[in-house]
Amino acid sequence: MKETFEEIIDKMGGVVTFGKDSGPENDYGLDVPGRIIHEVGTTRMGDDPKKSALNKFNQAHDCKNLFVVDGGAFVSQADKNPTWTILALSMRAAEYIIDEMKKQNI
């Protein structure tokens, strides 16, 4: 990924000035779990209740009035900040909650 980004930046006429020193010798700059504090997972999002805990609106499959609006729904994560994705998913969940409450489904 880093090599691809560097190639794209180079072809656009840019110069990479940061992060070139992180390669396989230092795990590409990734830190050990718990140190970067962007932990995610444990309440997987998906369509199949047998393989996931939440639907696409972060609503629990087995408890219709339970919504998990943190990083728990992510099935994987690199070391980058998940905050914007968490915010987007939370906004989508909030809009869904409002619609479902208006319909008296929850």
N, CA, C and O atoms as CSV, one atom per row, in Angstrom:
chain,resi,resn,atom,element,x,y,z
A,1,MET,N,N,0.823,-1.179,0.000
A,1,MET,CA,C,0.000,0.000,0.000
A,1,MET,C,C,0.875,1.253,0.000
A,1,MET,O,O,0.637,2.193,-0.759
A,2,LYS,N,N,1.893,1.248,0.868
A,2,LYS,CA,C,2.764,2.430,0.927
A,2,LYS,C,C,3.479,2.639,-0.396
A,2,LYS,O,O,3.644,3.774,-0.845
A,3,GLU,N,N,3.907,1.538,-1.028
A,3,GLU,CA,C,4.584,1.655,-2.312
A,3,GLU,C,C,3.636,2.187,-3.381
A,3,GLU,O,O,4.030,2.995,-4.221
A,4,THR,N,N,2.393,1.734,-3.347
A,4,THR,CA,C,1.390,2.215,-4.309
A,4,THR,C,C,1.140,3.702,-4.115
A,4,THR,O,O,1.112,4.458,-5.086
A,5,PHE,N,N,0.958,4.129,-2.865
A,5,PHE,CA,C,0.743,5.550,-2.585
A,5,PHE,C,C,1.940,6.387,-3.031
A,5,PHE,O,O,1.778,7.466,-3.601
A,6,GLU,N,N,3.134,5.880,-2.766
A,6,GLU,CA,C,4.331,6.622,-3.174
A,6,GLU,C,C,4.376,6.757,-4.697
A,6,GLU,O,O,4.740,7.810,-5.220
A,7,GLU,N,N,4.007,5.688,-5.405
A,7,GLU,CA,C,3.992,5.731,-6.871
A,7,GLU,C,C,2.954,6.735,-7.376
A,7,GLU,O,O,3.230,7.497,-8.303
A,8,ILE,N,N,1.777,6.739,-6.780
A,8,ILE,CA,C,0.728,7.690,-7.179
A,8,ILE,C,C,1.189,9.124,-6.944
A,8,ILE,O,O,1.039,9.980,-7.816
A,9,ILE,N,N,1.746,9.381,-5.772
A,9,ILE,CA,C,2.223,10.727,-5.440
A,9,ILE,C,C,3.313,11.154,-6.410
A,9,ILE,O,O,3.322,12.289,-6.887
A,10,ASP,N,N,4.240,10.231,-6.702
A,10,ASP,CA,C,5.333,10.523,-7.629
A,10,ASP,C,C,4.794,10.840,-9.028
A,10,ASP,O,O,5.243,11.799,-9.654
A,11,LYS,N,N,3.848,10.057,-9.520
A,11,LYS,CA,C,3.290,10.285,-10.861
A,11,LYS,C,C,2.484,11.574,-10.936
A,11,LYS,O,O,2.294,12.123,-12.021
A,12,MET,N,N,2.009,12.060,-9.797
A,12,MET,CA,C,1.278,13.325,-9.769
A,12,MET,C,C,2.231,14.511,-9.608
A,12,MET,O,O,1.800,15.663,-9.583
A,13,GLY,N,N,3.532,14.218,-9.500
A,13,GLY,CA,C,4.517,15.282,-9.383
A,13,GLY,C,C,4.859,15.644,-7.953
A,13,GLY,O,O,5.599,16.599,-7.713
A,14,GLY,N,N,4.332,14.896,-7.005
A,14,GLY,CA,C,4.608,15.172,-5.602
A,14,GLY,C,C,5.857,14.453,-5.122
A,14,GLY,O,O,6.443,13.634,-5.830
A,15,VAL,N,N,6.244,14.786,-3.900
A,15,VAL,CA,C,7.404,14.168,-3.284
A,15,VAL,C,C,7.001,13.674,-1.893
A,15,VAL,O,O,6.490,14.439,-1.075
A,16,VAL,N,N,7.234,12.404,-1.643
A,16,VAL,CA,C,6.940,11.839,-0.320
A,16,VAL,C,C,8.024,12.307,0.636
A,16,VAL,O,O,9.209,12.059,0.411
A,17,THR,N,N,7.620,12.981,1.698
A,17,THR,CA,C,8.593,13.513,2.660
A,17,THR,C,C,8.453,12.891,4.045
A,17,THR,O,O,9.222,13.224,4.947
A,18,PHE,N,N,7.492,12.001,4.228
A,18,PHE,CA,C,7.248,11.435,5.560
A,18,PHE,C,C,6.924,9.949,5.436
A,18,PHE,O,O,6.205,9.539,4.525
A,19,GLY,N,N,7.452,9.149,6.348
A,19,GLY,CA,C,7.089,7.747,6.433
A,19,GLY,C,C,7.849,6.798,5.546
A,19,GLY,O,O,7.511,5.616,5.475
A,20,LYS,N,N,8.880,7.288,4.859
A,20,LYS,CA,C,9.634,6.412,3.964
A,20,LYS,C,C,10.526,5.441,4.725
A,20,LYS,O,O,10.998,4.456,4.158
A,21,ASP,N,N,10.755,5.709,5.994
A,21,ASP,CA,C,11.645,4.859,6.775
A,21,ASP,C,C,10.936,3.653,7.373
A,21,ASP,O,O,11.585,2.830,8.018
A,22,SER,N,N,9.626,3.520,7.180
A,22,SER,CA,C,8.926,2.381,7.771
A,22,SER,C,C,8.686,1.321,6.710
A,22,SER,O,O,7.907,1.511,5.776
A,23,GLY,N,N,9.370,0.209,6.875
A,23,GLY,CA,C,9.258,-0.908,5.949
A,23,GLY,C,C,9.145,-2.206,6.718
A,23,GLY,O,O,8.797,-2.201,7.899
A,24,PRO,N,N,9.436,-3.320,6.064
A,24,PRO,CA,C,9.294,-4.618,6.723
A,24,PRO,C,C,10.185,-4.775,7.955
A,24,PRO,O,O,9.866,-5.532,8.872
A,25,GLU,N,N,11.301,-4.052,7.963
A,25,GLU,CA,C,12.218,-4.165,9.113
A,25,GLU,C,C,11.609,-3.599,10.405
A,25,GLU,O,O,12.064,-3.940,11.497
A,26,ASN,N,N,10.606,-2.754,10.295
A,26,ASN,CA,C,9.938,-2.228,11.507
A,26,ASN,C,C,8.419,-2.363,11.386
A,26,ASN,O,O,7.670,-1.493,11.830
A,27,ASP,N,N,7.974,-3.476,10.775
A,27,ASP,CA,C,6.541,-3.791,10.639
A,27,ASP,C,C,5.753,-2.670,9.973
A,27,ASP,O,O,4.587,-2.457,10.308
A,28,TYR,N,N,6.357,-1.959,9.051
A,28,TYR,CA,C,5.706,-0.898,8.285
A,28,TYR,C,C,5.116,0.202,9.163
A,28,TYR,O,O,4.145,0.855,8.780
A,29,GLY,N,N,5.694,0.400,10.317
A,29,GLY,CA,C,5.234,1.461,11.207
A,29,GLY,C,C,4.040,1.076,12.064
A,29,GLY,O,O,3.547,1.900,12.834
A,30,LEU,N,N,3.566,-0.156,11.947
A,30,LEU,CA,C,2.439,-0.594,12.773
A,30,LEU,C,C,2.918,-0.847,14.196
A,30,LEU,O,O,4.027,-1.339,14.405
A,31,ASP,N,N,2.106,-0.520,15.148
A,31,ASP,CA,C,2.454,-0.714,16.544
A,31,ASP,C,C,1.737,-1.946,17.087
A,31,ASP,O,O,0.837,-2.483,16.442
A,32,VAL,N,N,2.134,-2.381,18.256
A,32,VAL,CA,C,1.496,-3.543,18.871
A,32,VAL,C,C,0.071,-3.192,19.301
A,32,VAL,O,O,-0.196,-2.045,19.659
A,33,PRO,N,N,-0.852,-4.167,19.273
A,33,PRO,CA,C,-2.228,-3.887,19.705
A,33,PRO,C,C,-2.260,-3.290,21.114
A,33,PRO,O,O,-1.498,-3.701,21.988
A,34,GLY,N,N,-3.145,-2.320,21.321
A,34,GLY,CA,C,-3.277,-1.680,22.618
A,34,GLY,C,C,-2.472,-0.411,22.770
A,34,GLY,O,O,-2.795,0.430,23.609
A,35,ARG,N,N,-1.433,-0.259,21.978
A,35,ARG,CA,C,-0.575,0.909,22.100
A,35,ARG,C,C,-1.129,2.111,21.338
A,35,ARG,O,O,-0.988,3.249,21.784
A,36,ILE,N,N,-1.754,1.862,20.198
A,36,ILE,CA,C,-2.288,2.972,19.413
A,36,ILE,C,C,-3.731,3.294,19.794
A,36,ILE,O,O,-4.262,4.319,19.366
A,37,ILE,N,N,-4.360,2.460,20.573
A,37,ILE,CA,C,-5.700,2.652,21.127
A,37,ILE,C,C,-6.751,2.976,20.062
A,37,ILE,O,O,-7.555,3.894,20.216
A,38,HIS,N,N,-6.721,2.210,18.998
A,38,HIS,CA,C,-7.794,2.251,18.006
A,38,HIS,C,C,-8.361,0.847,17.890
A,38,HIS,O,O,-8.538,0.323,16.790
A,39,GLU,N,N,-8.640,0.248,19.030
A,39,GLU,CA,C,-9.124,-1.123,19.057
A,39,GLU,C,C,-10.540,-1.181,18.498
A,39,GLU,O,O,-11.364,-0.314,18.791
A,40,VAL,N,N,-10.817,-2.183,17.709
A,40,VAL,CA,C,-12.128,-2.363,17.098
A,40,VAL,C,C,-12.487,-3.845,17.146
A,40,VAL,O,O,-11.661,-4.690,17.491
A,41,GLY,N,N,-13.716,-4.137,16.798
A,41,GLY,CA,C,-14.150,-5.523,16.696
A,41,GLY,C,C,-14.980,-5.978,17.882
A,41,GLY,O,O,-15.328,-5.182,18.753
A,42,THR,N,N,-15.285,-7.236,17.908
A,42,THR,CA,C,-16.051,-7.980,18.928
A,42,THR,C,C,-17.548,-7.965,18.715
A,42,THR,O,O,-18.225,-8.852,19.236
A,43,THR,N,N,-18.111,-7.016,17.983
A,43,THR,CA,C,-19.542,-7.027,17.661
A,43,THR,C,C,-19.680,-6.862,16.152
A,43,THR,O,O,-20.193,-5.853,15.666
A,44,ARG,N,N,-19.226,-7.845,15.440
A,44,ARG,CA,C,-19.142,-7.831,13.971
A,44,ARG,C,C,-20.456,-7.433,13.306
A,44,ARG,O,O,-21.530,-7.867,13.722
A,45,MET,N,N,-20.359,-6.605,12.269
A,45,MET,CA,C,-21.504,-6.207,11.461
A,45,MET,C,C,-21.624,-7.146,10.267
A,45,MET,O,O,-20.627,-7.503,9.638
A,46,GLY,N,N,-22.866,-7.542,9.964
A,46,GLY,CA,C,-23.092,-8.391,8.802
A,46,GLY,C,C,-24.555,-8.744,8.633
A,46,GLY,O,O,-25.383,-8.438,9.491
A,47,ASP,N,N,-24.865,-9.385,7.529
A,47,ASP,CA,C,-26.254,-9.749,7.232
A,47,ASP,C,C,-26.685,-11.052,7.898
A,47,ASP,O,O,-27.873,-11.250,8.150
A,48,ASP,N,N,-25.752,-11.929,8.180
A,48,ASP,CA,C,-26.071,-13.246,8.722
A,48,ASP,C,C,-25.951,-13.251,10.249
A,48,ASP,O,O,-24.850,-13.113,10.782
A,49,PRO,N,N,-27.078,-13.409,10.956
A,49,PRO,CA,C,-27.030,-13.421,12.427
A,49,PRO,C,C,-26.176,-14.547,13.009
A,49,PRO,O,O,-25.761,-14.468,14.165
A,50,LYS,N,N,-25.912,-15.587,12.229
A,50,LYS,CA,C,-25.068,-16.687,12.711
A,50,LYS,C,C,-23.584,-16.331,12.644
A,50,LYS,O,O,-22.761,-16.956,13.312
A,51,LYS,N,N,-23.248,-15.326,11.838
A,51,LYS,CA,C,-21.849,-14.936,11.663
A,51,LYS,C,C,-21.558,-13.526,12.148
A,51,LYS,O,O,-20.404,-13.098,12.136
A,52,SER,N,N,-22.589,-12.791,12.577
A,52,SER,CA,C,-22.386,-11.397,12.998
A,52,SER,C,C,-23.357,-11.049,14.117
A,52,SER,O,O,-24.388,-11.699,14.290
A,53,ALA,N,N,-23.014,-10.029,14.862
A,53,ALA,CA,C,-23.851,-9.586,15.981
A,53,ALA,C,C,-24.785,-8.447,15.591
A,53,ALA,O,O,-25.859,-8.293,16.172
A,54,LEU,N,N,-24.372,-7.642,14.596
A,54,LEU,CA,C,-25.116,-6.430,14.237
A,54,LEU,C,C,-25.508,-6.429,12.770
A,54,LEU,O,O,-24.832,-7.032,11.937
A,55,ASN,N,N,-26.610,-5.746,12.455
A,55,ASN,CA,C,-26.980,-5.549,11.053
A,55,ASN,C,C,-26.292,-4.281,10.531
A,55,ASN,O,O,-25.463,-3.692,11.225
A,56,LYS,N,N,-26.636,-3.866,9.312
A,56,LYS,CA,C,-25.938,-2.731,8.699
A,56,LYS,C,C,-26.255,-1.395,9.348
A,56,LYS,O,O,-25.633,-0.386,9.013
A,57,PHE,N,N,-27.209,-1.366,10.267
A,57,PHE,CA,C,-27.538,-0.140,10.999
A,57,PHE,C,C,-26.978,-0.174,12.423
A,57,PHE,O,O,-27.375,0.629,13.267
A,58,ASN,N,N,-26.056,-1.103,12.688
A,58,ASN,CA,C,-25.442,-1.285,14.009
A,58,ASN,C,C,-26.454,-1.754,15.053
A,58,ASN,O,O,-26.237,-1.577,16.252
A,59,GLN,N,N,-27.544,-2.345,14.607
A,59,GLN,CA,C,-28.597,-2.862,15.477
A,59,GLN,C,C,-28.319,-4.345,15.730
A,59,GLN,O,O,-28.023,-5.093,14.799
A,60,ALA,N,N,-28.414,-4.761,16.987
A,60,ALA,CA,C,-28.188,-6.162,17.317
A,60,ALA,C,C,-29.231,-7.045,16.637
A,60,ALA,O,O,-30.416,-6.712,16.616
A,61,HIS,N,N,-28.787,-8.161,16.087
A,61,HIS,CA,C,-29.712,-9.092,15.456
A,61,HIS,C,C,-30.706,-9.658,16.476
A,61,HIS,O,O,-31.882,-9.848,16.166
A,62,ASP,N,N,-30.230,-9.921,17.677
A,62,ASP,CA,C,-31.040,-10.619,18.676
A,62,ASP,C,C,-31.746,-9.719,19.671
A,62,ASP,O,O,-32.528,-10.206,20.489
A,63,CYS,N,N,-31.497,-8.439,19.626
A,63,CYS,CA,C,-32.113,-7.503,20.580
A,63,CYS,C,C,-32.373,-6.202,19.833
A,63,CYS,O,O,-31.482,-5.360,19.725
A,64,LYS,N,N,-33.581,-6.035,19.321
A,64,LYS,CA,C,-33.881,-4.957,18.377
A,64,LYS,C,C,-33.743,-3.542,18.942
A,64,LYS,O,O,-33.673,-2.585,18.171
A,65,ASN,N,N,-33.702,-3.388,20.263
A,65,ASN,CA,C,-33.519,-2.047,20.810
A,65,ASN,C,C,-32.091,-1.816,21.309
A,65,ASN,O,O,-31.851,-0.922,22.120
A,66,LEU,N,N,-31.151,-2.616,20.826
A,66,LEU,CA,C,-29.737,-2.460,21.182
A,66,LEU,C,C,-28.951,-2.055,19.938
A,66,LEU,O,O,-28.967,-2.754,18.925
A,67,PHE,N,N,-28.264,-0.922,20.029
A,67,PHE,CA,C,-27.432,-0.418,18.942
A,67,PHE,C,C,-26.025,-0.202,19.481
A,67,PHE,O,O,-25.844,0.377,20.551
A,68,VAL,N,N,-25.039,-0.668,18.739
A,68,VAL,CA,C,-23.633,-0.527,19.129
A,68,VAL,C,C,-23.005,0.478,18.168
A,68,VAL,O,O,-22.780,0.161,17.000
A,69,VAL,N,N,-22.724,1.671,18.645
A,69,VAL,CA,C,-22.232,2.734,17.766
A,69,VAL,C,C,-20.810,3.151,18.137
A,69,VAL,O,O,-20.518,4.327,18.351
A,70,ASP,N,N,-19.953,2.159,18.202
A,70,ASP,CA,C,-18.530,2.421,18.404
A,70,ASP,C,C,-17.769,1.613,17.360
A,70,ASP,O,O,-18.350,1.260,16.334
A,71,GLY,N,N,-16.528,1.313,17.574
A,71,GLY,CA,C,-15.722,0.570,16.604
A,71,GLY,C,C,-15.934,-0.924,16.643
A,71,GLY,O,O,-15.274,-1.661,15.909
A,72,GLY,N,N,-16.843,-1.389,17.485
A,72,GLY,CA,C,-17.066,-2.824,17.621
A,72,GLY,C,C,-17.560,-3.503,16.359
A,72,GLY,O,O,-17.322,-4.696,16.167
A,73,ALA,N,N,-18.241,-2.769,15.498
A,73,ALA,CA,C,-18.825,-3.372,14.289
A,73,ALA,C,C,-17.789,-3.691,13.223
A,73,ALA,O,O,-18.082,-4.446,12.296
A,74,PHE,N,N,-16.606,-3.147,13.326
A,74,PHE,CA,C,-15.573,-3.347,12.305
A,74,PHE,C,C,-15.089,-4.788,12.322
A,74,PHE,O,O,-14.859,-5.362,13.386
A,75,VAL,N,N,-14.935,-5.369,11.141
A,75,VAL,CA,C,-14.434,-6.739,11.065
A,75,VAL,C,C,-12.914,-6.779,10.956
A,75,VAL,O,O,-12.305,-7.830,11.156
A,76,SER,N,N,-12.302,-5.646,10.642
A,76,SER,CA,C,-10.844,-5.564,10.593
A,76,SER,C,C,-10.439,-4.104,10.731
A,76,SER,O,O,-11.269,-3.204,10.602
A,77,GLN,N,N,-9.153,-3.876,10.994
A,77,GLN,CA,C,-8.675,-2.513,11.181
A,77,GLN,C,C,-7.167,-2.485,11.037
A,77,GLN,O,O,-6.464,-3.342,11.571
A,78,ALA,N,N,-6.686,-1.511,10.325
A,78,ALA,CA,C,-5.237,-1.293,10.283
A,78,ALA,C,C,-4.874,-0.451,11.500
A,78,ALA,O,O,-5.509,-0.586,12.546
A,79,ASP,N,N,-3.896,0.387,11.393
A,79,ASP,CA,C,-3.522,1.196,12.554
A,79,ASP,C,C,-3.992,2.634,12.419
A,79,ASP,O,O,-3.558,3.494,13.184
A,80,LYS,N,N,-4.862,2.912,11.470
A,80,LYS,CA,C,-5.294,4.293,11.258
A,80,LYS,C,C,-6.546,4.592,12.051
A,80,LYS,O,O,-7.292,3.689,12.431
A,81,ASN,N,N,-6.764,5.858,12.290
A,81,ASN,CA,C,-7.848,6.316,13.144
A,81,ASN,C,C,-9.217,5.991,12.543
A,81,ASN,O,O,-9.497,6.405,11.418
A,82,PRO,N,N,-10.081,5.258,13.264
A,82,PRO,CA,C,-11.401,4.894,12.756
A,82,PRO,C,C,-12.499,5.904,13.087
A,82,PRO,O,O,-13.671,5.638,12.819
A,83,THR,N,N,-12.151,7.046,13.657
A,83,THR,CA,C,-13.148,7.968,14.191
A,83,THR,C,C,-14.171,8.422,13.159
A,83,THR,O,O,-15.367,8.416,13.448
A,84,TRP,N,N,-13.736,8.816,11.960
A,84,TRP,CA,C,-14.689,9.321,10.967
A,84,TRP,C,C,-15.662,8.238,10.523
A,84,TRP,O,O,-16.840,8.514,10.300
A,85,THR,N,N,-15.177,7.015,10.394
A,85,THR,CA,C,-16.073,5.914,10.024
A,85,THR,C,C,-17.056,5.624,11.145
A,85,THR,O,O,-18.231,5.360,10.889
A,86,ILE,N,N,-16.587,5.669,12.383
A,86,ILE,CA,C,-17.483,5.486,13.527
A,86,ILE,C,C,-18.558,6.563,13.518
A,86,ILE,O,O,-19.731,6.268,13.745
A,87,LEU,N,N,-18.172,7.805,13.259
A,87,LEU,CA,C,-19.151,8.897,13.213
A,87,LEU,C,C,-20.169,8.680,12.093
A,87,LEU,O,O,-21.366,8.880,12.299
A,88,ALA,N,N,-19.709,8.277,10.924
A,88,ALA,CA,C,-20.625,8.047,9.802
A,88,ALA,C,C,-21.595,6.919,10.109
A,88,ALA,O,O,-22.793,7.042,9.852
A,89,LEU,N,N,-21.092,5.824,10.655
A,89,LEU,CA,C,-21.972,4.709,11.003
A,89,LEU,C,C,-22.946,5.094,12.110
A,89,LEU,O,O,-24.095,4.652,12.108
A,90,SER,N,N,-22.497,5.906,13.046
A,90,SER,CA,C,-23.375,6.367,14.128
A,90,SER,C,C,-24.489,7.261,13.597
A,90,SER,O,O,-25.633,7.170,14.041
A,91,MET,N,N,-24.145,8.124,12.646
A,91,MET,CA,C,-25.178,8.973,12.037
A,91,MET,C,C,-26.209,8.132,11.293
A,91,MET,O,O,-27.410,8.387,11.376
A,92,ARG,N,N,-25.725,7.125,10.565
A,92,ARG,CA,C,-26.660,6.245,9.851
A,92,ARG,C,C,-27.547,5.500,10.837
A,92,ARG,O,O,-28.749,5.363,10.606
A,93,ALA,N,N,-26.969,5.016,11.934
A,93,ALA,CA,C,-27.755,4.318,12.954
A,93,ALA,C,C,-28.785,5.251,13.577
A,93,ALA,O,O,-29.926,4.847,13.803
A,94,ALA,N,N,-28.400,6.495,13.857
A,94,ALA,CA,C,-29.320,7.455,14.467
A,94,ALA,C,C,-30.499,7.747,13.546
A,94,ALA,O,O,-31.641,7.814,13.999
A,95,GLU,N,N,-30.225,7.920,12.254
A,95,GLU,CA,C,-31.311,8.166,11.299
A,95,GLU,C,C,-32.250,6.965,11.222
A,95,GLU,O,O,-33.466,7.125,11.126
A,96,TYR,N,N,-31.682,5.773,11.263
A,96,TYR,CA,C,-32.487,4.549,11.238
A,96,TYR,C,C,-33.338,4.444,12.507
A,96,TYR,O,O,-34.511,4.079,12.438
A,97,ILE,N,N,-32.758,4.759,13.649
A,97,ILE,CA,C,-33.497,4.720,14.913
A,97,ILE,C,C,-34.690,5.671,14.859
A,97,ILE,O,O,-35.798,5.305,15.252
A,98,ILE,N,N,-34.469,6.871,14.382
A,98,ILE,CA,C,-35.558,7.854,14.274
A,98,ILE,C,C,-36.671,7.317,13.384
A,98,ILE,O,O,-37.845,7.381,13.748
A,99,ASP,N,N,-36.306,6.789,12.219
A,99,ASP,CA,C,-37.311,6.250,11.292
A,99,ASP,C,C,-38.071,5.082,11.918
A,99,ASP,O,O,-39.294,4.999,11.802
A,100,GLU,N,N,-37.353,4.188,12.576
A,100,GLU,CA,C,-37.999,3.029,13.182
A,100,GLU,C,C,-38.885,3.424,14.371
A,100,GLU,O,O,-39.922,2.803,14.604
A,101,MET,N,N,-38.484,4.440,15.110
A,101,MET,CA,C,-39.310,4.911,16.222
A,101,MET,C,C,-40.610,5.551,15.695
A,101,MET,O,O,-41.681,5.366,16.273
A,102,LYS,N,N,-40.496,6.297,14.601
A,102,LYS,CA,C,-41.686,6.895,13.995
A,102,LYS,C,C,-42.677,5.822,13.536
A,102,LYS,O,O,-43.892,6.014,13.601
A,103,LYS,N,N,-42.141,4.700,13.074
A,103,LYS,CA,C,-42.983,3.577,12.627
A,103,LYS,C,C,-43.426,2.697,13.795
A,103,LYS,O,O,-44.189,1.749,13.612
A,104,GLN,N,N,-42.940,3.018,15.001
A,104,GLN,CA,C,-43.197,2.254,16.227
A,104,GLN,C,C,-42.705,0.822,16.134
A,104,GLN,O,O,-43.319,-0.098,16.674
A,105,ASN,N,N,-41.582,0.647,15.436
A,105,ASN,CA,C,-40.957,-0.676,15.336
A,105,ASN,C,C,-39.985,-0.934,16.479
A,105,ASN,O,O,-39.670,-2.082,16.795
A,106,ILE,N,N,-39.517,0.143,17.092
A,106,ILE,CA,C,-38.653,-0.003,18.274
A,106,ILE,C,C,-39.112,0.990,19.322
A,106,ILE,O,O,-38.535,1.054,20.407
